[in-house]
Amino acid sequence: MKTDIEIAREAKLNKIAEIADGLGIHEDHVIPYGKYIAKVPYSVIDDEKVKKNNLILVTAITPTKAGIGKTTVSIGLALGLNKIGKKAVVALREPSLGPCFGMKGGAAGGGYAQVLPMEDINLHFTGDFHAITSAHNMISALFDNYIFRTQGTPKAIKKILWKRVLDVNDRNLRQVITGLGDGNGVLMESGFDITPASEIMAIFCLAKDIEDLRRRIENIILGYDAEDKAVTVKDLGIAGSIVVLLKNAINPNLVQTTENTPAFIHGGPFANIAHGCNSVIATKTALTYGEYVVTEAGFAADLGAEKFFDIKCRKAGLSPKLTVIAATTGGLKMHGNVPEKEISKPNAEALKKGLANLDKHIENMKKFGQTVVVALNRYGYDLDSELDLVKAHCEAQGVGFAVNNAFVEGGKGAVPLAELVVKTIESNPSKPLQFVYDDKDCIKTKIEKICKNIYGAAEVTYSGAADKMIKKIEEAGMADYPICIAKTQYSFSSDPKLCGVPSGFELNVRDIVLNSGSEMIVAIMGDMMRMPGLPKDPQAVRIDLVNGNVEGLS
């Protein structure tokens, strides 16, 4: 089979104006970024249509090195829905340069289920990530200047919370000293997070419009002064300049798939260290024009889907009609303790054992009141007998099952999944979304409800620093914010080596970060880092420009 990049290059793209026209977007609302990319002003959102149309969430089992292909399933489902005559749109996150040049090499789908132009989407795209990085670091520079100017005054800063960000994986920047040398500002300890973990990214993805964006930016707490009073962006009087840097980025990006299905791609927080969903604005824009809108939440259902429901849907008033859980036989076998190099070999017993991980995610999605179907993302080594085993298991659980073969066949290979999704939505009345916790629960109760009811932890403990911050948040009257847990994506626990469905484990809250602008409380579990490092063999060594063509992206 051809490589992803070969397939992408051979795909016949329609002009973006044609894609927009097919959706019903007036030409005055198309802001072109070349021939095949455009931005659409968020003013086109129609809340009545948002409520009327069908939102579908794609999530997954716990990821492994075998891969799951959640984005391929999301794009494939949109292709399949269009194949059966439905007006479908896919809404996804923008890829980060960190994993593109680190582990993954790209995040635009795969095979014949890709969003295009793939090279642009995976690289600088429309500059949204750079705008967010610049906005975040502009605040850092202006705050450093404020600290320098207020030394020795009653407004002197005692504690600094705000760091810098960069959209690369760079472990050397996790903890740094700034201000070295005479005349170079104030000597202080600082550090970098990756841009998808920036509070500006979270605000960008949760804001409903430019006014809400400004309000949230103003509320960002940067640190505390000598009197232990919070110092915000509003106190510095700089919110307007930060909004200016984001005024174009806030509009969602319109592109297309390998089969010219419309796709909105906007925002890109990670789900292990942030809330893992594309922007509310992009989702609502897609729902304004698409009868069926397929979106995804990062990593597995315990991280991405939980945050999608408890943070994004809670605050934006969204409610999916159905959740698709993506799985692979290879991933299931690894949860059945098979080494990665042996997953292509027949092993029904390991597959059966690994199904416990799938079952836990199904159980969790049902707790939210969601109707669930399972999409088995087919790989070349899959045996029909093993696919039948998973199908029989899902049917015994009362859960719909379909094989997704969009990677090899495009929309045709996703027709069974699309038909199952439509049939399931039409035959199951929509249920109110159930959240894991209530807004008025105390902070520790919210954290423990997630850890015990979703992850399966036996106990939750807190560091002294976490306890102190929780008390400060409660005293400030911000305890009703939702919780965003930063935790390894490879396990229900905080130990990435504990695959399957571990039990009886303890989760330790090492730190608490108040994101007062994005209005959520980040609980950092164990040794989770908000700036990833590069692997031993980064994808960057394979990325190159050869005869004017980009190589090494997928």
Coordinates of C-alpha atoms in Angstrom, one line a residue:
M1 CA 0.0 0.0 0.0
K2 CA 1.1 3.6 -0.7
T3 CA 2.5 5.7 2.1
D4 CA 0.3 8.3 3.8
I5 CA 2.2 11.1 2.1
E6 CA 1.9 9.5 -1.3
I7 CA -1.9 9.1 -0.9
A8 CA -2.1 12.7 0.3
R9 CA -0.2 14.0 -2.8
E10 CA -2.3 12.0 -5.2
A11 CA -5.7 13.1 -3.8
K12 CA -7.6 15.5 -5.9
L13 CA -8.5 18.5 -3.8
N14 CA -11.3 20.9 -4.4
K15 CA -10.8 24.6 -4.1
I16 CA -11.7 25.6 -0.5
A17 CA -14.5 27.9 -1.9
E18 CA -16.2 24.9 -3.3
I19 CA -16.0 23.0 0.0
A20 CA -17.5 26.0 1.8
D21 CA -20.2 26.4 -0.8
G22 CA -21.1 22.7 -0.5
L23 CA -21.7 23.3 3.2
G24 CA -23.8 26.4 2.6
I25 CA -21.2 28.9 3.8
H26 CA -21.6 32.2 1.9
E27 CA -18.5 33.3 0.0
D28 CA -18.4 36.5 2.1
H29 CA -17.7 34.2 5.1
V30 CA -14.7 32.5 3.5
I31 CA -11.3 33.9 4.4
P32 CA -8.8 32.0 2.1
Y33 CA -5.4 30.9 3.2
G34 CA -4.3 29.8 -0.2
K35 CA -6.3 27.4 -2.5
Y36 CA -7.2 24.7 0.0
I37 CA -7.4 26.3 3.4
A38 CA -9.7 28.9 4.8
K39 CA -10.8 30.5 8.0
V40 CA -14.5 31.0 8.7
P41 CA -15.6 33.7 11.1
Y42 CA -17.2 32.3 14.2
S43 CA -20.1 34.8 13.8
V44 CA -21.7 32.2 11.4
I45 CA -22.6 29.9 14.4
D46 CA -26.3 29.3 14.7
D47 CA -27.2 28.0 18.1
E48 CA -30.5 26.5 17.0
K49 CA -28.8 24.4 14.4
V50 CA -26.1 23.4 17.0
K51 CA -28.8 22.0 19.2
K52 CA -30.7 20.3 16.3
N53 CA -27.8 18.4 14.6
N54 CA -26.1 15.2 15.7
L55 CA -22.7 15.4 17.6
I56 CA -20.7 12.1 17.7
L57 CA -17.7 11.7 20.0
V58 CA -14.9 9.3 19.0
T59 CA -12.7 8.1 21.9
A60 CA -10.6 5.0 22.4
I61 CA -9.3 2.2 24.6
T62 CA -6.1 3.0 26.6
P63 CA -3.4 3.7 24.0
T64 CA -0.4 1.4 23.5
K65 CA 2.6 1.3 21.2
A66 CA 0.5 -0.8 18.9
G67 CA -1.5 2.3 18.0
I68 CA -5.3 2.8 18.0
G69 CA -5.9 5.2 15.0
K70 CA -8.6 7.3 16.7
T71 CA -8.2 10.1 14.2
T72 CA -8.4 7.7 11.3
V73 CA -11.6 6.3 12.8
S74 CA -13.0 9.9 13.2
I75 CA -12.2 10.9 9.6
G76 CA -13.3 7.5 8.3
L77 CA -16.6 7.8 10.0
A78 CA -17.2 11.2 8.4
L79 CA -16.3 9.7 5.0
G80 CA -18.6 6.8 5.6
L81 CA -21.5 9.0 6.6
N82 CA -21.1 11.0 3.4
K83 CA -21.0 7.7 1.4
I84 CA -24.5 6.8 2.8
G85 CA -25.9 10.2 1.9
K86 CA -25.6 12.1 5.2
K87 CA -24.2 15.6 5.4
A88 CA -21.2 15.0 7.6
V89 CA -18.4 17.2 8.9
V90 CA -15.4 16.2 11.0
A91 CA -14.1 18.6 13.7
L92 CA -10.5 17.9 15.0
R93 CA -7.6 19.4 16.9
E94 CA -4.6 20.9 15.2
P95 CA -1.4 18.8 15.4
S96 CA 1.4 20.0 17.6
L97 CA 5.0 20.2 16.3
G98 CA 6.2 18.4 19.5
P99 CA 4.8 14.9 18.7
C100 CA 5.1 15.5 14.9
F101 CA 8.9 15.8 15.2
G102 CA 9.0 13.5 18.2
M103 CA 7.0 10.2 18.3
K104 CA 4.2 10.4 15.8
G105 CA 5.4 12.2 12.6
G106 CA 1.9 13.7 12.1
A107 CA -1.7 13.7 13.3
A108 CA -3.8 14.1 10.2
G109 CA -5.2 10.6 10.0
G110 CA -3.8 7.9 7.8
G111 CA -4.1 5.9 4.6
Y112 CA -7.2 6.9 2.7
A113 CA -8.7 8.6 5.8
Q114 CA -6.7 11.8 6.0
V115 CA -7.4 15.6 6.3
L116 CA -5.6 17.6 3.6
P117 CA -3.3 19.4 2.8
M118 CA -1.6 17.1 5.2
E119 CA 1.9 18.7 5.2
D120 CA 0.4 22.2 6.0
I121 CA -1.9 20.9 8.7
N122 CA 1.0 19.0 10.4
L123 CA 3.4 22.0 10.2
H124 CA 2.6 25.7 10.5
F125 CA -1.0 25.5 9.1
T126 CA -2.6 28.9 9.6
G127 CA -0.3 30.0 12.4
D128 CA -2.8 29.4 15.2
F129 CA -0.2 27.6 17.4
H130 CA 2.4 30.3 16.8
A131 CA -0.2 33.0 17.7
I132 CA -1.0 31.2 21.0
T133 CA 2.7 30.7 21.8
S134 CA 3.4 34.4 21.1
A135 CA 0.4 35.5 23.2
H136 CA 1.5 33.4 26.1
N137 CA 5.1 34.5 25.9
M138 CA 4.1 38.2 25.5
I139 CA 2.4 37.9 28.8
S140 CA 5.6 36.4 30.3
A141 CA 7.7 39.3 29.0
L142 CA 5.2 41.9 30.2
F143 CA 4.9 40.2 33.6
D144 CA 8.7 40.1 33.9
N145 CA 8.8 43.8 33.2
Y146 CA 6.2 44.4 35.8
I147 CA 8.2 42.4 38.4
F148 CA 11.3 44.4 37.5
R149 CA 9.5 47.8 37.8
T150 CA 7.8 47.0 41.1
Q151 CA 10.8 45.7 43.0
G152 CA 10.9 47.2 46.5
T153 CA 7.3 48.6 46.3
P154 CA 4.1 47.4 47.9
K155 CA 3.2 45.8 44.6
A156 CA 6.4 43.6 44.5
I157 CA 5.7 40.0 43.4
K158 CA 6.3 37.3 46.0
K159 CA 5.3 34.2 44.1
I160 CA 5.4 33.7 40.3
L161 CA 3.1 31.1 38.7
W162 CA 3.3 32.0 35.0
K163 CA 5.9 30.2 32.9
R164 CA 6.7 30.3 29.2
V165 CA 5.7 27.9 26.4
L166 CA 7.2 26.5 23.2
D167 CA 5.7 24.1 20.7
V168 CA 8.5 21.6 20.8
N169 CA 9.5 18.7 23.0
D170 CA 12.4 20.0 25.0
R171 CA 13.2 18.5 28.4
N172 CA 16.1 20.9 29.0
L173 CA 13.6 23.8 29.3
R174 CA 11.4 22.2 32.0
Q175 CA 13.3 24.1 34.7
V176 CA 15.4 27.2 33.9
I177 CA 16.9 30.3 35.5
T178 CA 16.2 33.6 33.8
G179 CA 17.5 37.1 34.3
L180 CA 21.2 36.1 34.6
G181 CA 23.7 39.0 34.3
D182 CA 23.6 42.7 35.1
G183 CA 20.8 44.7 33.7
N184 CA 18.9 41.6 32.4
G185 CA 15.9 41.8 34.6
V186 CA 15.2 39.9 37.9
L187 CA 17.0 36.7 38.6
M188 CA 14.3 34.0 39.0
E189 CA 13.5 30.3 38.6
S190 CA 11.1 29.6 35.7
G191 CA 10.5 26.9 33.1
F192 CA 8.7 26.1 29.9
D193 CA 5.6 24.0 29.2
I194 CA 4.6 22.8 25.7
T195 CA 2.2 25.1 23.9
P196 CA -0.7 22.6 24.0
A197 CA -0.5 22.8 27.9
S198 CA -0.7 26.6 27.8
E199 CA -3.6 28.2 29.6
I200 CA -4.0 30.4 26.6
M201 CA -4.6 27.3 24.5
A202 CA -7.3 26.1 27.0
I203 CA -8.9 29.6 26.9
F204 CA -8.7 29.7 23.1
C205 CA -10.5 26.3 22.9
L206 CA -13.2 27.1 25.5
A207 CA -14.0 30.8 24.6
K208 CA -17.3 31.3 22.9
D209 CA -16.3 34.6 21.2
I210 CA -13.7 37.4 21.2
E211 CA -15.3 39.1 24.2
D212 CA -15.3 35.9 26.2
L213 CA -11.7 35.4 25.1
R214 CA -10.8 38.8 26.5
R215 CA -12.7 38.2 29.8
R216 CA -10.9 34.9 30.4
I217 CA -7.4 36.4 29.5
E218 CA -8.0 39.2 32.0
N219 CA -8.7 36.7 34.7
I220 CA -5.5 34.8 34.4
I221 CA -3.6 34.7 37.7
L222 CA 0.1 35.3 37.1
G223 CA 1.4 35.3 40.7
Y224 CA 0.9 36.8 44.1
D225 CA 2.2 40.0 45.6
A226 CA 3.8 40.8 48.9
E227 CA 0.4 40.9 50.5
D228 CA -0.5 37.5 49.0
K229 CA -3.0 39.2 46.7
A230 CA -3.4 37.6 43.2
V231 CA -2.0 39.6 40.3
T232 CA -3.9 39.1 37.1
V233 CA -3.5 40.1 33.4
K234 CA -6.2 42.7 34.0
D235 CA -4.0 44.3 36.7
L236 CA -1.2 44.7 34.2
G237 CA -3.6 46.3 31.7
I238 CA -2.4 44.2 28.8
A239 CA -5.4 42.0 27.9
G240 CA -6.1 44.1 24.8
S241 CA -2.7 43.5 23.3
I242 CA -3.0 39.7 23.9
V243 CA -6.4 39.7 22.2
V244 CA -4.9 41.5 19.2
L245 CA -2.4 38.6 18.8
L246 CA -5.3 36.1 18.7
K247 CA -7.9 38.0 16.7
N248 CA -7.4 36.0 13.5
A249 CA -6.5 32.7 15.1
I250 CA -9.8 32.5 17.0
N251 CA -11.7 31.8 13.7
P252 CA -11.8 28.1 12.9
N253 CA -9.9 26.5 10.0
L254 CA -11.8 24.8 7.1
V255 CA -10.1 22.1 5.1
Q256 CA -11.1 18.8 3.5
T257 CA -10.5 15.0 3.6
T258 CA -9.2 12.7 1.0
E259 CA -12.7 12.4 -0.3
N260 CA -13.5 16.2 -0.1
T261 CA -15.5 15.9 3.1
P262 CA -15.4 19.2 5.0
A263 CA -13.2 19.3 8.1
F264 CA -12.9 22.0 10.8
I265 CA -9.5 21.8 12.6
H266 CA -8.9 24.3 15.4
G267 CA -7.0 24.4 18.7
G268 CA -4.9 21.5 20.1
P269 CA -4.6 20.9 23.8
F270 CA -3.2 17.5 24.8
A271 CA -5.5 15.2 26.8
N272 CA -2.9 13.9 29.2
I273 CA -1.8 17.4 30.4
A274 CA -4.7 19.6 29.3
H275 CA -8.4 19.1 28.4
G276 CA -7.7 17.4 25.0
C277 CA -10.5 18.8 22.8
N278 CA -10.7 21.0 19.7
S279 CA -12.3 24.5 20.2
V280 CA -15.9 25.0 21.2
I281 CA -16.1 27.5 18.3
A282 CA -15.0 24.9 15.7
T283 CA -17.4 22.3 17.1
K284 CA -20.3 24.7 17.0
T285 CA -19.4 25.9 13.5
A286 CA -19.4 22.3 12.3
L287 CA -22.8 21.7 14.0
T288 CA -24.2 24.8 12.2
Y289 CA -23.5 23.3 8.8
G290 CA -23.3 19.5 9.3
E291 CA -26.2 17.1 10.0
Y292 CA -23.7 14.8 11.6
V293 CA -20.6 16.1 13.2
V294 CA -17.8 13.7 14.2
T295 CA -15.3 15.0 16.8
E296 CA -12.7 13.3 18.9
A297 CA -11.1 13.7 22.4
G298 CA -7.5 13.0 22.9
F299 CA -6.0 9.7 24.1
A300 CA -8.3 7.2 25.9
A301 CA -11.9 7.7 27.2
D302 CA -10.7 8.0 30.8
L303 CA -8.8 11.2 29.9
G304 CA -10.1 12.8 26.7
A305 CA -13.7 11.7 26.9
E306 CA -14.1 12.5 30.6
K307 CA -12.7 16.0 30.0
F308 CA -14.8 16.4 26.9
F309 CA -18.0 15.7 28.9
D310 CA -17.0 17.2 32.3
I311 CA -15.3 20.4 31.0
K312 CA -16.2 21.1 27.4
C313 CA -19.8 19.9 27.2
R314 CA -20.6 21.2 30.7
K315 CA -19.4 24.7 29.9
A316 CA -20.5 24.9 26.2
G317 CA -23.9 23.2 26.6
L318 CA -23.0 20.4 24.1
S319 CA -24.4 16.8 24.3
P320 CA -23.2 14.1 22.0
K321 CA -25.9 11.7 20.7
L322 CA -23.4 8.8 20.7
T323 CA -19.9 7.8 21.6
V324 CA -17.7 5.6 19.4
I325 CA -14.9 3.7 21.2
A326 CA -12.0 2.9 18.8
A327 CA -10.0 -0.3 19.4
T328 CA -7.5 -2.5 17.6
T329 CA -6.7 -6.2 18.1
G330 CA -3.0 -5.2 18.6
G331 CA -3.9 -2.8 21.4
L332 CA -6.2 -5.3 23.1
K333 CA -3.5 -8.0 22.9
M334 CA -1.0 -5.6 24.6
H335 CA -3.5 -5.1 27.4
G336 CA -3.5 -8.9 27.5
N337 CA 0.2 -8.7 28.2
V338 CA 1.5 -9.6 24.7
P339 CA 4.8 -7.8 23.8
E340 CA 4.5 -5.3 20.9
K341 CA 6.6 -7.4 18.5
E342 CA 4.2 -10.3 18.9
I343 CA 0.8 -8.6 18.4
S344 CA 0.5 -9.6 14.8
K345 CA 0.5 -13.3 15.8
P346 CA -2.8 -15.1 16.5
N347 CA -3.5 -15.0 20.3
A348 CA -7.2 -15.4 21.1
E349 CA -6.5 -15.8 24.9
A350 CA -4.6 -12.5 25.1
L351 CA -7.2 -10.8 23.1
K352 CA -9.9 -12.0 25.5
K353 CA -7.9 -10.8 28.4
G354 CA -7.3 -7.4 26.9
L355 CA -11.1 -6.9 26.3
A356 CA -11.3 -6.0 30.0
N357 CA -9.8 -2.6 29.1
L358 CA -12.4 -2.1 26.5
D359 CA -15.1 -3.1 28.9
K360 CA -14.0 -0.5 31.5
H361 CA -14.1 2.3 29.0
I362 CA -17.6 1.1 27.8
E363 CA -18.8 1.1 31.5
N364 CA -17.4 4.6 32.0
M365 CA -19.1 6.0 28.9
K366 CA -22.4 4.6 30.0
K367 CA -22.0 6.4 33.3
F368 CA -22.2 9.6 31.4
G369 CA -25.5 8.4 29.9
Q370 CA -23.9 7.8 26.5
T371 CA -25.0 5.2 24.0
V372 CA -21.8 3.4 22.9
V373 CA -20.7 1.6 19.7
V374 CA -17.2 0.0 19.2
A375 CA -15.2 0.6 16.1
L376 CA -12.5 -2.0 15.5
N377 CA -9.8 -0.2 13.4
R378 CA -8.6 -3.0 11.1
Y379 CA -4.9 -3.7 10.6
G380 CA -3.3 -5.9 7.9
Y381 CA -2.5 -8.7 10.3
D382 CA -6.0 -9.0 11.7
L383 CA -7.7 -12.4 11.4
D384 CA -11.4 -12.7 10.8
S385 CA -11.7 -15.1 13.7
E386 CA -10.3 -12.5 16.1
L387 CA -12.6 -9.8 14.7
D388 CA -15.5 -12.1 15.2
L389 CA -14.4 -12.7 18.8
V390 CA -14.5 -9.0 19.6
K391 CA -17.8 -8.6 17.8
A392 CA -19.4 -11.5 19.8
H393 CA -18.0 -10.0 23.0
C394 CA -19.5 -6.5 22.2
E395 CA -22.9 -8.0 21.2
A396 CA -23.0 -9.9 24.5
Q397 CA -22.5 -6.6 26.2
G398 CA -25.4 -5.1 24.3
V399 CA -23.0 -2.7 22.4
G400 CA -22.9 -2.1 18.7
F401 CA -19.8 -3.2 16.8
A402 CA -18.4 -2.5 13.3
V403 CA -15.1 -2.9 11.6
N404 CA -13.5 0.3 10.3
N405 CA -11.4 -0.3 7.1
A406 CA -11.2 3.4 6.0
F407 CA -7.4 3.3 6.2
V408 CA -7.3 1.0 3.1
E409 CA -10.7 1.7 1.5
G410 CA -11.6 5.3 2.4
G411 CA -15.3 6.0 2.9
K412 CA -16.3 2.6 1.4
G413 CA -14.5 0.9 4.3
A414 CA -16.4 2.9 6.9
V415 CA -19.9 2.4 5.5
P416 CA -20.7 -0.4 8.0
L417 CA -19.6 1.8 10.9
A418 CA -21.6 4.8 9.5
E419 CA -24.7 2.7 9.0
L420 CA -24.4 1.4 12.6
V421 CA -24.0 4.9 14.0
V422 CA -27.0 6.3 12.2
K423 CA -29.2 3.4 13.1
T424 CA -28.1 3.5 16.7
I425 CA -28.8 7.3 17.0
E426 CA -32.2 7.0 15.3
S427 CA -33.3 4.0 17.5
N428 CA -32.1 5.4 20.8
P429 CA -33.7 8.5 22.2
S430 CA -31.2 11.1 23.3
K431 CA -30.4 11.0 27.0
P432 CA -29.4 13.9 29.2
L433 CA -25.6 14.0 29.8
Q434 CA -24.6 12.8 33.3
F435 CA -21.5 14.4 34.8
V436 CA -19.0 12.6 37.1
Y437 CA -19.3 15.4 39.7
D438 CA -21.4 18.5 40.5
D439 CA -20.1 22.0 40.2
K440 CA -20.7 22.6 43.9
D441 CA -18.7 19.5 45.1
C442 CA -15.5 20.5 46.9
I443 CA -12.3 20.2 45.0
K444 CA -11.1 17.0 46.7
T445 CA -14.5 15.4 46.1
K446 CA -14.4 16.2 42.4
I447 CA -10.9 14.8 42.1
E448 CA -11.8 11.6 44.0
K449 CA -14.9 11.0 42.0
I450 CA -12.9 11.0 38.8
C451 CA -10.1 8.9 40.3
K452 CA -12.3 6.3 41.9
N453 CA -15.3 6.2 39.5
I454 CA -13.5 6.6 36.2
Y455 CA -9.9 5.3 36.8
G456 CA -10.8 2.8 39.5
A457 CA -8.3 4.1 42.1
A458 CA -8.6 2.8 45.7
E459 CA -7.2 5.9 47.3
V460 CA -6.2 9.5 46.5
T461 CA -3.5 11.3 48.4
Y462 CA -2.3 14.9 48.3
S463 CA 1.1 16.5 48.6
G464 CA 1.5 19.4 51.1
A465 CA 1.8 21.8 48.1
A466 CA -1.4 20.5 46.6
D467 CA -3.3 20.8 49.9
K468 CA -2.1 24.4 50.3
M469 CA -3.2 25.3 46.8
I470 CA -6.6 23.7 47.3
K471 CA -7.2 25.8 50.4
K472 CA -6.1 29.0 48.5
I473 CA -8.5 28.2 45.6
E474 CA -11.4 27.6 48.0
E475 CA -10.7 30.8 49.9
A476 CA -10.7 32.7 46.6
G477 CA -14.2 31.4 45.8
M478 CA -13.1 29.4 42.7
A479 CA -13.7 25.9 43.9
D480 CA -16.7 25.4 41.6
Y481 CA -14.4 25.1 38.5
P482 CA -14.2 21.7 36.8
I483 CA -11.2 19.5 37.2
C484 CA -8.6 18.7 34.6
I485 CA -6.3 15.9 35.6
A486 CA -2.8 15.6 34.2
K487 CA -1.8 12.0 34.2
T488 CA -0.1 9.4 32.0
Q489 CA -2.2 8.3 29.0
Y490 CA -0.9 4.7 29.1
S491 CA -2.8 3.5 32.1
F492 CA -5.8 4.1 34.3
S493 CA -3.3 4.5 37.1
S494 CA -0.3 7.0 37.2
D495 CA 2.1 4.2 36.3
P496 CA 2.4 3.8 32.5
K497 CA 3.5 0.2 32.9
L498 CA 0.2 -0.9 34.5
C499 CA -1.8 -1.8 31.4
G500 CA -5.2 -3.6 31.2
V501 CA -7.4 -2.6 34.1
P502 CA -5.3 -2.2 37.3
S503 CA -7.1 -2.1 40.7
G504 CA -6.3 -1.2 44.3
F505 CA -3.8 1.5 43.2
E506 CA -3.2 4.9 44.9
L507 CA -3.1 8.2 43.0
N508 CA -1.1 11.0 44.4
V509 CA -1.9 14.6 43.6
R510 CA 1.6 16.1 43.4
D511 CA 0.5 19.7 42.5
I512 CA -2.6 21.8 41.8
V513 CA -2.6 24.5 39.2
L514 CA -5.4 27.1 39.1
N515 CA -6.3 28.1 35.5
S516 CA -8.5 31.0 36.5
G517 CA -8.8 32.2 32.8
S518 CA -9.8 28.9 31.4
E519 CA -11.8 28.3 34.6
M520 CA -10.5 24.9 35.5
I521 CA -8.4 23.4 38.2
V522 CA -5.5 21.2 37.0
A523 CA -4.5 18.3 39.2
I524 CA -1.1 16.9 38.4
M525 CA -0.7 13.2 39.2
G526 CA 2.6 11.6 40.1
D527 CA 5.6 12.6 37.9
M528 CA 3.6 13.9 35.0
M529 CA 5.5 16.5 33.0
R530 CA 3.9 19.4 31.1
M531 CA 6.9 19.6 28.8
P532 CA 7.6 16.3 27.1
G533 CA 11.0 15.1 26.1
L534 CA 12.1 13.7 22.7
P535 CA 12.4 9.9 22.3
K536 CA 15.7 8.1 21.6
D537 CA 14.9 8.0 17.9
P538 CA 12.8 11.1 17.1
Q539 CA 10.8 11.3 13.9
A540 CA 12.7 14.5 13.1
V541 CA 15.6 12.4 11.8
R542 CA 13.3 11.2 9.0
I543 CA 11.6 14.4 8.0
D544 CA 13.2 16.2 5.1
L545 CA 12.6 18.3 2.0
V546 CA 13.4 16.3 -1.1
N547 CA 13.0 17.8 -4.6
G548 CA 10.6 20.3 -3.1
N549 CA 8.5 17.6 -1.4
V550 CA 8.2 17.1 2.4
E551 CA 9.1 13.5 3.4
G552 CA 8.7 11.7 6.7
L553 CA 5.3 13.0 7.8
S554 CA 2.4 10.7 8.2

